[in-house]
Coordinates of C-alpha atoms in Angstrom, one line a residue:
M1 CA 13.4 -17.5 -56.5
A2 CA 16.6 -17.5 -54.3
L3 CA 17.6 -14.3 -52.5
R4 CA 20.7 -12.6 -53.7
I5 CA 23.4 -11.7 -51.2
Q6 CA 25.5 -8.7 -52.2
R7 CA 27.7 -6.2 -50.5
R8 CA 25.9 -2.9 -50.8
E9 CA 26.0 0.5 -49.2
G10 CA 22.9 1.6 -47.3
Y11 CA 19.3 0.5 -46.9
D12 CA 17.9 0.6 -50.5
W13 CA 15.1 -2.0 -50.4
G14 CA 17.1 -4.3 -52.7
S15 CA 18.7 -7.7 -51.9
I16 CA 20.2 -8.8 -48.6
N17 CA 22.8 -6.4 -47.5
L18 CA 26.0 -7.6 -45.8
D19 CA 28.1 -4.5 -45.8
A20 CA 30.1 -3.3 -42.7
V21 CA 27.0 -1.8 -41.1
G22 CA 25.0 -4.9 -41.6
K23 CA 27.7 -7.0 -40.0
I24 CA 27.7 -4.7 -37.0
Y25 CA 24.0 -5.2 -36.5
I26 CA 24.3 -9.0 -36.9
A27 CA 27.2 -9.1 -34.4
F28 CA 25.3 -7.0 -31.8
C29 CA 22.3 -9.2 -32.2
V30 CA 24.2 -12.4 -31.5
I31 CA 26.3 -11.0 -28.6
W32 CA 23.3 -9.3 -26.9
T33 CA 21.2 -12.5 -27.3
V34 CA 23.9 -14.6 -25.7
I35 CA 24.3 -12.1 -22.8
L36 CA 20.6 -11.8 -22.3
F37 CA 19.9 -15.5 -22.2
A38 CA 22.8 -16.1 -19.8
G39 CA 21.3 -13.6 -17.5
V40 CA 17.9 -15.2 -17.8
A41 CA 19.5 -18.6 -16.9
V42 CA 21.0 -17.1 -13.7
L43 CA 17.6 -15.7 -12.8
L44 CA 16.0 -19.1 -13.2
R45 CA 18.8 -20.6 -11.1
Y46 CA 18.0 -18.3 -8.2
R47 CA 14.2 -17.9 -8.8
H48 CA 13.5 -19.1 -5.2
L49 CA 15.0 -15.9 -3.7
D50 CA 12.4 -13.5 -2.5
F51 CA 13.5 -10.5 -4.5
I52 CA 13.3 -12.5 -7.7
R53 CA 10.2 -14.6 -6.9
M54 CA 8.1 -11.5 -6.1
R55 CA 8.7 -10.2 -9.7
N56 CA 6.6 -13.0 -11.2
I57 CA 9.5 -14.5 -13.1
T58 CA 7.2 -16.5 -15.4
L59 CA 5.6 -13.2 -16.6
V60 CA 8.9 -11.5 -16.9
I61 CA 10.5 -14.2 -19.1
S62 CA 7.4 -14.6 -21.3
S63 CA 7.3 -10.9 -22.1
L64 CA 11.0 -10.7 -22.6
L65 CA 11.0 -13.7 -25.1
M66 CA 8.3 -12.0 -27.1
I67 CA 10.0 -8.7 -27.1
H68 CA 13.4 -10.2 -27.9
V69 CA 12.1 -12.0 -31.0
Y70 CA 10.8 -8.7 -32.4
L71 CA 14.1 -7.0 -31.4
V72 CA 16.1 -9.5 -33.4
L73 CA 13.9 -8.8 -36.4
D74 CA 14.5 -5.0 -35.9
L75 CA 18.3 -5.5 -35.7
L76 CA 18.2 -7.6 -38.8
A77 CA 16.1 -5.0 -40.7
Y78 CA 19.2 -3.4 -42.3
P79 CA 20.8 -6.7 -43.4
L80 CA 17.4 -8.0 -44.7
N81 CA 17.1 -4.7 -46.7
G82 CA 13.4 -4.9 -47.2
T83 CA 13.2 -8.5 -48.2
F84 CA 11.2 -9.5 -45.1
P85 CA 7.6 -10.2 -46.2
C86 CA 5.3 -7.2 -45.8
N87 CA 2.2 -9.1 -44.8
L88 CA 4.1 -11.0 -42.1
E89 CA 5.5 -7.7 -40.8
F90 CA 1.9 -6.4 -40.7
W91 CA 0.8 -9.2 -38.3
L92 CA 4.0 -8.9 -36.2
M93 CA 3.5 -5.2 -35.8
S94 CA -0.3 -5.4 -35.3
I95 CA -0.6 -8.4 -32.9
Y96 CA 2.7 -9.9 -31.8
F97 CA 4.7 -6.8 -30.8
P98 CA 1.8 -5.0 -29.0
L99 CA 1.0 -8.2 -27.1
G100 CA 4.7 -8.5 -25.9
V101 CA 4.6 -4.8 -24.8
A102 CA 1.3 -5.4 -23.0
L103 CA 2.7 -8.3 -21.1
Y104 CA 5.7 -6.3 -20.1
Q105 CA 3.4 -3.5 -18.9
A106 CA 1.6 -6.2 -16.8
H107 CA 5.0 -7.0 -15.4
N108 CA 5.3 -3.3 -14.4
V109 CA 1.9 -3.6 -12.7
Q110 CA 3.4 -6.3 -10.5
L111 CA 5.4 -3.7 -8.6
L112 CA 2.2 -1.7 -7.8
N113 CA 0.4 -4.9 -6.9
V114 CA 3.1 -6.3 -4.6
S115 CA 3.6 -2.9 -2.9
G116 CA -0.1 -2.5 -2.1
L117 CA -0.4 -6.0 -0.8
Q118 CA 2.7 -5.7 1.4
K119 CA 1.3 -2.6 3.0
Q120 CA -1.8 -4.5 3.8
L121 CA 0.2 -6.8 6.0
I122 CA 0.8 -4.0 8.4
Y123 CA -2.9 -3.9 9.2
H124 CA -4.3 -7.3 8.2
P125 CA -1.9 -10.2 7.9
L126 CA -4.7 -12.5 6.9
K127 CA -6.1 -12.4 3.3
R128 CA -9.5 -10.8 2.8
H129 CA -11.8 -13.7 1.8
V130 CA -13.6 -13.4 -1.5
R131 CA -17.0 -14.8 -1.9
S132 CA -17.4 -17.6 -4.4
S133 CA -19.1 -16.8 -7.7
K134 CA -20.6 -20.2 -8.2
G135 CA -24.3 -20.2 -8.7
K136 CA -24.6 -16.5 -9.1
K137 CA -26.7 -14.7 -11.7
W138 CA -24.4 -12.4 -13.6
N139 CA -26.3 -9.2 -13.4
R140 CA -24.7 -5.8 -13.3
A141 CA -24.2 -5.7 -9.6
E142 CA -22.6 -9.2 -9.5
I143 CA -20.3 -8.2 -12.4
R144 CA -19.2 -5.1 -10.5
E145 CA -18.6 -7.2 -7.4
W146 CA -16.6 -9.8 -9.4
W147 CA -14.5 -7.0 -10.9
S148 CA -13.8 -5.5 -7.5
C149 CA -12.6 -8.8 -6.3
L150 CA -10.1 -9.2 -9.1
D151 CA -6.5 -8.3 -8.2
L152 CA -4.7 -5.7 -10.3
I153 CA -2.7 -8.3 -12.3
H154 CA -5.8 -10.2 -13.4
R155 CA -7.5 -7.0 -14.3
T156 CA -4.6 -6.2 -16.5
Y157 CA -4.7 -9.6 -18.0
L158 CA -8.4 -9.1 -18.8
V159 CA -7.8 -5.7 -20.4
I160 CA -5.0 -7.3 -22.5
A161 CA -7.2 -10.1 -23.6
I162 CA -10.1 -7.8 -24.6
G163 CA -7.7 -5.4 -26.4
V164 CA -6.0 -8.2 -28.3
T165 CA -9.3 -9.7 -29.3
L166 CA -10.6 -6.3 -30.7
Q167 CA -7.2 -5.7 -32.4
L168 CA -7.2 -9.1 -34.0
A169 CA -10.8 -8.6 -35.4
L170 CA -9.9 -5.2 -36.7
C171 CA -6.6 -6.4 -38.3
I172 CA -8.4 -9.3 -40.0
I173 CA -10.8 -6.8 -41.6
V174 CA -8.0 -4.5 -42.7
F175 CA -5.9 -7.4 -44.0
L176 CA -8.8 -8.8 -46.1
V177 CA -10.0 -5.5 -47.6
S178 CA -6.6 -4.1 -48.6
R179 CA -4.8 -5.2 -51.8
K180 CA -1.4 -4.3 -50.4
F181 CA -1.0 -7.7 -48.8
H182 CA -2.6 -10.0 -51.5
S183 CA -4.2 -9.9 -54.9
F184 CA -7.8 -9.7 -53.7
G185 CA -9.4 -6.9 -51.7
I186 CA -11.6 -3.8 -52.3
T187 CA -9.3 -0.9 -51.5
S188 CA -5.7 0.4 -51.9
A189 CA -3.4 -0.6 -54.7
T190 CA -0.5 -3.1 -54.8
G191 CA 2.9 -1.6 -54.6
D192 CA 6.6 -2.3 -53.8
A193 CA 8.0 -3.2 -50.4
R194 CA 8.4 0.5 -49.4
Q195 CA 4.8 1.4 -50.4
C196 CA 3.4 -1.7 -48.6
R197 CA 4.7 -0.3 -45.3
Q198 CA 2.8 3.0 -45.7
G199 CA -0.8 3.9 -45.7
W200 CA -4.0 3.8 -43.6
E201 CA -3.6 0.0 -42.9
W202 CA -1.0 0.7 -40.3
I203 CA -3.2 3.1 -38.2
P204 CA -4.6 0.4 -35.9
T205 CA -1.0 -0.8 -35.3
A206 CA 0.2 2.7 -34.4
S207 CA -2.9 3.3 -32.2
W208 CA -2.4 0.2 -30.2
Q209 CA 1.3 1.0 -29.5
F210 CA 0.4 4.6 -28.5
I211 CA -2.1 3.2 -26.0
W212 CA 0.4 1.0 -24.2
T213 CA 3.4 3.4 -24.4
F214 CA 1.8 6.9 -24.0
G215 CA -1.3 5.8 -22.1
F216 CA -0.6 2.9 -19.8
G217 CA 3.1 3.5 -19.3
P218 CA 2.8 7.1 -17.9
Y219 CA -0.1 5.9 -15.8
I220 CA 2.1 3.3 -14.2
L221 CA 4.8 5.9 -13.6
F222 CA 2.3 8.1 -11.8
K223 CA 1.0 5.3 -9.6
I224 CA 4.5 4.2 -8.5
R225 CA 5.9 7.6 -7.9
N226 CA 5.8 7.3 -4.1
I227 CA 7.2 3.7 -3.9
K228 CA 10.7 3.8 -2.5
D229 CA 11.9 0.2 -2.6
V230 CA 15.3 -1.2 -1.9
H231 CA 15.2 -3.4 -5.0
R232 CA 15.5 -0.5 -7.5
W233 CA 12.2 -1.8 -9.0
T234 CA 10.8 1.7 -9.3
L235 CA 13.9 2.9 -11.1
Q236 CA 13.8 -0.1 -13.3
T237 CA 10.2 0.6 -14.3
T238 CA 10.8 4.2 -14.9
L239 CA 13.8 3.6 -17.2
A240 CA 11.9 0.9 -19.2
V241 CA 8.8 3.1 -19.7
S242 CA 10.8 6.3 -20.5
F243 CA 13.1 4.7 -23.1
S244 CA 10.1 3.1 -24.8
L245 CA 8.3 6.4 -25.4
P246 CA 10.2 7.7 -28.4
G247 CA 9.9 4.5 -30.4
T248 CA 6.5 4.8 -32.0
P249 CA 6.7 8.5 -32.9
L250 CA 10.1 8.1 -34.5
W251 CA 9.0 5.0 -36.4
L252 CA 6.2 7.0 -37.9
A253 CA 8.5 9.9 -38.7
A254 CA 11.0 7.7 -40.3
I255 CA 8.3 6.2 -42.6
Y256 CA 6.5 9.4 -43.6
G257 CA 9.1 12.2 -43.0
R258 CA 11.3 13.3 -45.8
G259 CA 13.9 14.6 -43.4
F260 CA 14.7 11.0 -42.3
E261 CA 15.7 9.8 -45.8
K262 CA 19.4 10.0 -45.1
V263 CA 19.0 8.5 -41.6
N264 CA 17.0 5.6 -43.0
L265 CA 20.0 4.6 -45.2
Y266 CA 21.8 3.2 -42.1
W267 CA 19.1 3.2 -39.5
P268 CA 15.8 1.7 -40.9
A269 CA 12.5 2.8 -39.5
P270 CA 11.9 -0.4 -37.3
M271 CA 15.2 0.2 -35.6
W272 CA 13.7 3.1 -33.6
F273 CA 12.1 0.5 -31.4
A274 CA 15.4 -1.1 -30.6
P275 CA 16.8 1.3 -27.9
G276 CA 13.6 1.0 -25.9
L277 CA 13.5 -2.8 -26.2
V278 CA 17.1 -3.2 -25.2
M279 CA 16.6 -1.0 -22.1
M280 CA 13.5 -3.0 -21.2
E281 CA 15.4 -6.2 -21.4
F282 CA 18.5 -4.8 -19.6
V283 CA 16.7 -3.5 -16.5
S284 CA 14.4 -6.5 -16.3
V285 CA 17.3 -9.0 -16.2
F286 CA 20.4 -7.2 -14.9
F287 CA 18.8 -5.1 -12.1
P288 CA 17.8 -8.3 -10.3
L289 CA 21.2 -9.8 -11.1
L290 CA 22.9 -6.7 -9.5
E291 CA 20.8 -7.2 -6.4
L292 CA 21.8 -10.9 -6.5
G293 CA 25.4 -9.9 -6.4
H294 CA 24.9 -7.6 -3.4
F295 CA 22.9 -10.4 -1.7
M296 CA 25.7 -12.9 -2.1
A297 CA 28.3 -10.4 -0.9
S298 CA 26.2 -9.6 2.2
R299 CA 25.9 -13.3 3.0
R300 CA 29.7 -13.6 2.8
N301 CA 30.6 -10.4 4.7
V302 CA 27.9 -10.2 7.4
R303 CA 28.3 -13.2 9.6
S304 CA 27.1 -13.5 13.2
P305 CA 29.1 -15.9 15.4
I306 CA 25.8 -17.7 16.1
V307 CA 25.1 -18.1 12.3
D308 CA 28.6 -19.5 11.8
S309 CA 28.0 -22.0 14.5
W310 CA 24.8 -23.3 13.1
P311 CA 25.3 -26.9 12.0
K312 CA 24.1 -27.6 8.5
R313 CA 22.7 -31.0 7.4
S314 CA 21.3 -31.9 4.0
G315 CA 20.8 -28.2 3.1
D316 CA 18.6 -27.8 6.2
V317 CA 18.9 -25.2 9.0
V318 CA 18.5 -26.4 12.5
S319 CA 16.8 -24.5 15.3
I320 CA 18.6 -21.7 16.9
S321 CA 18.6 -20.4 20.4
T322 CA 17.1 -17.0 21.1
T323 CA 18.4 -16.7 24.6
S324 CA 20.0 -13.4 25.6
C325 CA 23.8 -12.9 25.7
E326 CA 26.0 -10.3 27.2
K327 CA 25.7 -8.1 24.1
T328 CA 21.9 -8.1 24.3
K329 CA 22.1 -7.2 27.9
A330 CA 24.3 -4.4 27.1
T331 CA 21.9 -3.0 24.6
V332 CA 19.1 -3.2 27.1
R333 CA 21.2 -1.4 29.7
G334 CA 22.0 1.4 27.2
E335 CA 25.7 0.7 27.2
P336 CA 27.7 1.8 24.1
V337 CA 27.0 -0.5 21.2
S338 CA 29.3 -0.7 18.2
R339 CA 28.0 -0.9 14.6
S340 CA 29.2 -4.5 14.4
D341 CA 27.1 -5.4 17.4
M342 CA 24.0 -4.5 15.5
Y343 CA 24.9 -7.0 12.9
N344 CA 24.3 -9.7 15.4
M345 CA 21.6 -12.3 15.6
H346 CA 20.9 -11.3 19.2
A347 CA 20.1 -7.7 18.2
L348 CA 17.6 -9.1 15.7
D349 CA 16.1 -11.3 18.4
H350 CA 15.8 -8.3 20.7
A351 CA 14.0 -6.3 18.0
L352 CA 11.6 -9.1 17.3
S353 CA 10.8 -9.9 20.9
S354 CA 10.4 -6.3 22.0
N355 CA 8.7 -4.3 19.2
A356 CA 8.8 -5.6 15.6
M357 CA 6.5 -2.8 14.2
E358 CA 9.3 -0.6 12.8
L359 CA 11.0 -3.6 11.2
L360 CA 7.7 -4.8 9.8
Q361 CA 7.1 -1.4 8.2
F362 CA 10.5 -1.4 6.6
A363 CA 10.1 -5.0 5.3
A364 CA 6.6 -4.4 4.0
T365 CA 7.1 -0.9 2.4
R366 CA 10.7 -1.0 1.3
E367 CA 11.7 -4.6 0.8
F368 CA 8.3 -6.3 0.2
T369 CA 9.1 -9.2 2.6
G370 CA 6.7 -8.3 5.4
E371 CA 5.4 -11.9 5.5
N372 CA 8.7 -13.0 7.1
I373 CA 8.3 -10.6 10.0
V374 CA 4.6 -11.5 10.4
F375 CA 5.6 -15.2 10.5
L376 CA 8.3 -14.6 13.1
T377 CA 5.9 -12.7 15.4
Q378 CA 3.3 -15.3 15.0
I379 CA 5.8 -18.0 16.2
R380 CA 6.9 -15.7 19.0
D381 CA 3.4 -15.3 20.3
W382 CA 2.5 -18.9 19.8
R383 CA 5.5 -20.0 21.7
R384 CA 4.7 -17.6 24.5
S385 CA 1.2 -19.2 24.7
W386 CA 2.8 -22.7 25.0
K387 CA 5.1 -21.5 27.8
R388 CA 2.2 -20.0 29.7
V389 CA 0.4 -23.3 29.6
A390 CA 3.5 -25.3 30.4
S391 CA 4.3 -23.1 33.4
S392 CA 1.4 -24.7 35.3
G393 CA 3.1 -28.0 35.2
T394 CA 1.8 -30.1 32.3
V395 CA 0.0 -29.4 29.1
D396 CA -3.3 -31.3 29.2
T397 CA -5.0 -32.7 26.2
V398 CA -7.5 -29.9 25.7
A399 CA -4.8 -27.2 25.9
K400 CA -2.6 -29.1 23.5
R401 CA -5.4 -29.4 21.1
R402 CA -6.0 -25.6 21.2
L403 CA -2.3 -25.0 20.7
Y404 CA -2.4 -27.4 17.7
N405 CA -5.3 -25.5 16.2
N406 CA -3.4 -22.2 16.6
A407 CA -0.4 -23.8 15.1
A408 CA -2.5 -25.0 12.2
S409 CA -3.7 -21.4 11.7
I410 CA -0.2 -20.2 11.4
F411 CA 0.6 -22.9 8.8
D412 CA -2.6 -22.0 7.0
T413 CA -2.0 -18.2 6.9
S414 CA 1.8 -18.0 6.5
V415 CA 3.2 -21.2 5.2
C416 CA 0.8 -23.3 3.1
L417 CA 1.2 -22.7 -0.6
Q418 CA -2.5 -23.2 -1.3
T419 CA -4.0 -20.9 1.4
A420 CA -1.4 -18.4 2.6
Q421 CA -1.6 -14.9 1.2
F422 CA 2.3 -14.6 1.2
P423 CA 3.8 -18.0 1.9
V424 CA 7.2 -17.7 3.6
N425 CA 10.1 -18.9 1.6
I426 CA 11.4 -22.0 3.4
E427 CA 13.3 -25.1 2.3
H428 CA 11.2 -27.8 0.6
K429 CA 12.2 -30.4 3.2
I430 CA 11.0 -28.2 6.0
Y431 CA 7.8 -27.4 4.2
L432 CA 7.0 -31.1 3.6
A433 CA 7.4 -31.8 7.3
L434 CA 5.0 -29.1 8.3
E435 CA 2.6 -30.1 5.6
Q436 CA 2.7 -33.7 7.0
M437 CA 1.9 -32.3 10.5
F438 CA -1.0 -30.1 9.5
R439 CA -2.3 -31.6 6.3
L440 CA -5.5 -32.8 8.0
A441 CA -6.1 -29.6 9.9
K442 CA -9.2 -27.7 9.0
T443 CA -9.2 -24.7 11.2
P444 CA -12.2 -22.3 11.5
I445 CA -10.5 -20.1 8.9
E446 CA -12.1 -19.9 5.5
R447 CA -9.6 -21.6 3.1
E448 CA -9.0 -20.3 -0.4
H449 CA -6.4 -20.9 -3.0
V450 CA -3.8 -18.2 -3.2
T451 CA -0.8 -17.9 -5.6
P452 CA 2.1 -16.2 -4.0
F453 CA 2.8 -12.6 -5.1
A454 CA 0.9 -12.8 -8.4
D455 CA -2.7 -13.5 -7.4
E456 CA -3.7 -11.0 -4.8
L457 CA -6.3 -8.4 -4.4
M458 CA -5.1 -4.9 -5.1
P459 CA -6.2 -2.5 -2.3
G460 CA -7.2 1.1 -3.2
T461 CA -5.5 3.6 -0.9
W462 CA -3.2 3.1 2.1
S463 CA -2.1 4.9 5.2
L464 CA 0.5 3.6 7.5
P465 CA -0.3 3.2 11.2
S466 CA 1.7 5.0 13.9
P467 CA 4.1 2.6 15.7
S468 CA 2.7 3.9 19.0
T469 CA -0.8 2.8 18.2
T470 CA -0.1 -0.7 17.2
A471 CA 0.6 -3.4 19.7
P472 CA 3.6 -5.6 19.0
S473 CA 1.4 -8.7 19.3
S474 CA -1.2 -7.6 16.8
Y475 CA 0.6 -8.8 13.7
G476 CA -0.1 -12.5 13.7
F477 CA -3.4 -14.4 13.9
P478 CA -2.6 -16.5 17.0
A479 CA -1.4 -13.5 18.9
Q480 CA -5.0 -12.2 18.9
R481 CA -6.4 -15.3 20.5
D482 CA -5.7 -16.8 23.8
E483 CA -4.9 -20.5 24.0
S484 CA -7.8 -21.1 26.4
S485 CA -10.4 -19.6 24.1
S486 CA -9.2 -19.8 20.5
F487 CA -11.7 -22.5 19.4
P488 CA -14.6 -24.3 20.9
V489 CA -13.7 -27.6 22.4
E490 CA -16.0 -29.5 20.0
S491 CA -14.2 -28.0 17.0
L492 CA -10.7 -28.9 18.1
L493 CA -8.7 -31.5 16.2
E494 CA -6.9 -34.5 17.4
V495 CA -3.2 -33.8 17.9
P496 CA -1.0 -35.9 15.7
A497 CA 2.0 -37.7 17.1
G498 CA 5.2 -35.7 17.2
F499 CA 3.5 -32.3 17.8
D500 CA 5.3 -30.2 20.4
E501 CA 6.6 -26.7 21.1
H502 CA 9.5 -27.3 18.6
V503 CA 7.3 -27.9 15.5
F504 CA 8.2 -24.6 13.9
D505 CA 11.8 -24.4 15.0
R506 CA 13.3 -25.3 11.6
A507 CA 11.0 -23.0 9.7
E508 CA 11.6 -20.2 12.1
A509 CA 15.4 -20.7 11.8
S510 CA 15.2 -20.7 8.1
V511 CA 13.1 -17.5 7.9
K512 CA 15.1 -15.8 10.6
Y513 CA 18.3 -16.5 8.7
M514 CA 16.9 -14.8 5.6
V515 CA 15.8 -11.8 7.6
F516 CA 19.1 -11.6 9.4
T517 CA 21.3 -11.7 6.2
N518 CA 19.0 -9.5 4.1
T519 CA 16.3 -7.5 5.8
W520 CA 18.1 -6.8 9.1
V521 CA 21.3 -5.6 7.4
R522 CA 19.4 -3.3 5.1
F523 CA 17.3 -2.0 8.0
V524 CA 20.3 -1.2 10.2
D525 CA 22.2 0.4 7.3
E526 CA 19.3 2.6 6.2
W527 CA 18.4 3.6 9.7
E528 CA 22.0 4.7 10.4
M529 CA 22.3 6.6 7.1
S530 CA 19.1 8.5 7.7
H531 CA 19.9 9.4 11.3
R532 CA 23.6 10.0 11.1
P533 CA 24.6 13.7 11.5
S534 CA 26.3 15.4 8.6
T535 CA 29.3 16.2 10.7
E536 CA 29.7 12.6 11.9
S537 CA 31.9 10.6 9.5
A538 CA 32.9 7.9 11.9
G539 CA 32.0 6.4 15.3
S540 CA 28.7 4.8 14.4
S541 CA 28.1 3.6 18.0
R542 CA 26.1 6.8 18.7
S543 CA 23.5 6.0 16.0
S544 CA 23.6 2.3 17.0
N545 CA 22.7 3.2 20.5
S546 CA 19.8 5.4 19.2
L547 CA 18.5 2.5 17.2
V548 CA 18.7 0.2 20.2
Q549 CA 16.8 2.8 22.3
R550 CA 14.0 2.7 19.7
L551 CA 13.5 -1.0 20.6
P552 CA 12.0 -1.0 24.1

């Protein structure tokens, strides 16, 4: 039987309704879908950037696609006017929609996971090794150990899988025993479209939604309350969770409450989920896009003369010189330094070569890019080791093999996509060159597959070290080892052709450019804002000098 399309007034469970209100809902649905997918396309275009990559873009888009399909059905509830099949709505409400919300909550967990792992870089740049579970007997102790070795994201995935399995089993039982959805069954009576959407059959659906919105959501808000990130990720999560809270109670009130009868004429019960879903989509897509706009503006406006002079070739970044200049000498002597002087590559070089601890703390706890500072300090200390060896005249074969093993350790722990805890974000061409150089290296470090940002172990509690108690050379693996005693001679590898002190120059330049145009600018701005006196509205050279003095 064909569906009739009529112009009607209000939601009356009749034929399809295309009155003025229905057309507004359809228009909003189309416009918002176009805007949302345009934003998603931009995110995919720039997914290589750190502040987008760390959000686990695959998980974000997967959850948003599931949520948006249900949002479209909610927005079309008024035009459909009750003609949508009740049994299909039961499965969407019971399995599909809660699964989409659960995946979105897993995306919220990503903030907590990344924040904890980045704080770990301050103490332990290398990943804690997890024992293999192959060949183990799965007794209670081994299960507890396996659970403790899972990162927070995978624990959430496991909880979601268990919950969906239980929910599916329960919904199959409810669907088979109730006569509301078909002609057979042992309980309830058949009825019209309105009666089908009421009754005890919807209790499991409401319970599952309450668990994720009023249970897991506030738990996430409590855990992230002390995270003060520069990406507005905490604000994004807070808005998404807060706006999703009223949906389920108002949906139930609209179905069973007599006071909602007039409201339901133009705002059907499923529409109460729409504000929360729109907010979840908006903050997940357009907060990163807002940061992308700021990032592009900073790259245009904050330019060092050294950066402008870098030759570019095939999208690559050549090595840069870290020698001192007159401005750097002025900072060391304590002469007045203008604010613009702090936005200079030499100021960043001075910070990295003197004491990178404060910059590392900012990058790890506020920007979640601590791996860049760790990598730069590893290269700094490795290059110092090479210079100490070269200062004696020549680099003999054994010393060069030790330096190669240390370099392979840097590649293993900070660059390699298969083994690094947080691989630095470098151009593909540069990565392939390093992989070719170190592909046969098997250093005395236990290798283990690691997926960047998404597959890490979530630590329990954290406490930041005092900058005065942490040596500047303690961030990177090679810095803790001397080139003369890092590895036994018999374990050293043969050095491939082309290995020299410039092997990391391109990778270092690429990472340093990202730090300079993003992390360093934010670090200087935030430091000056937090240390500028309330009576000082101009003349930032005083605070710039204070920042320089903090860098011995």
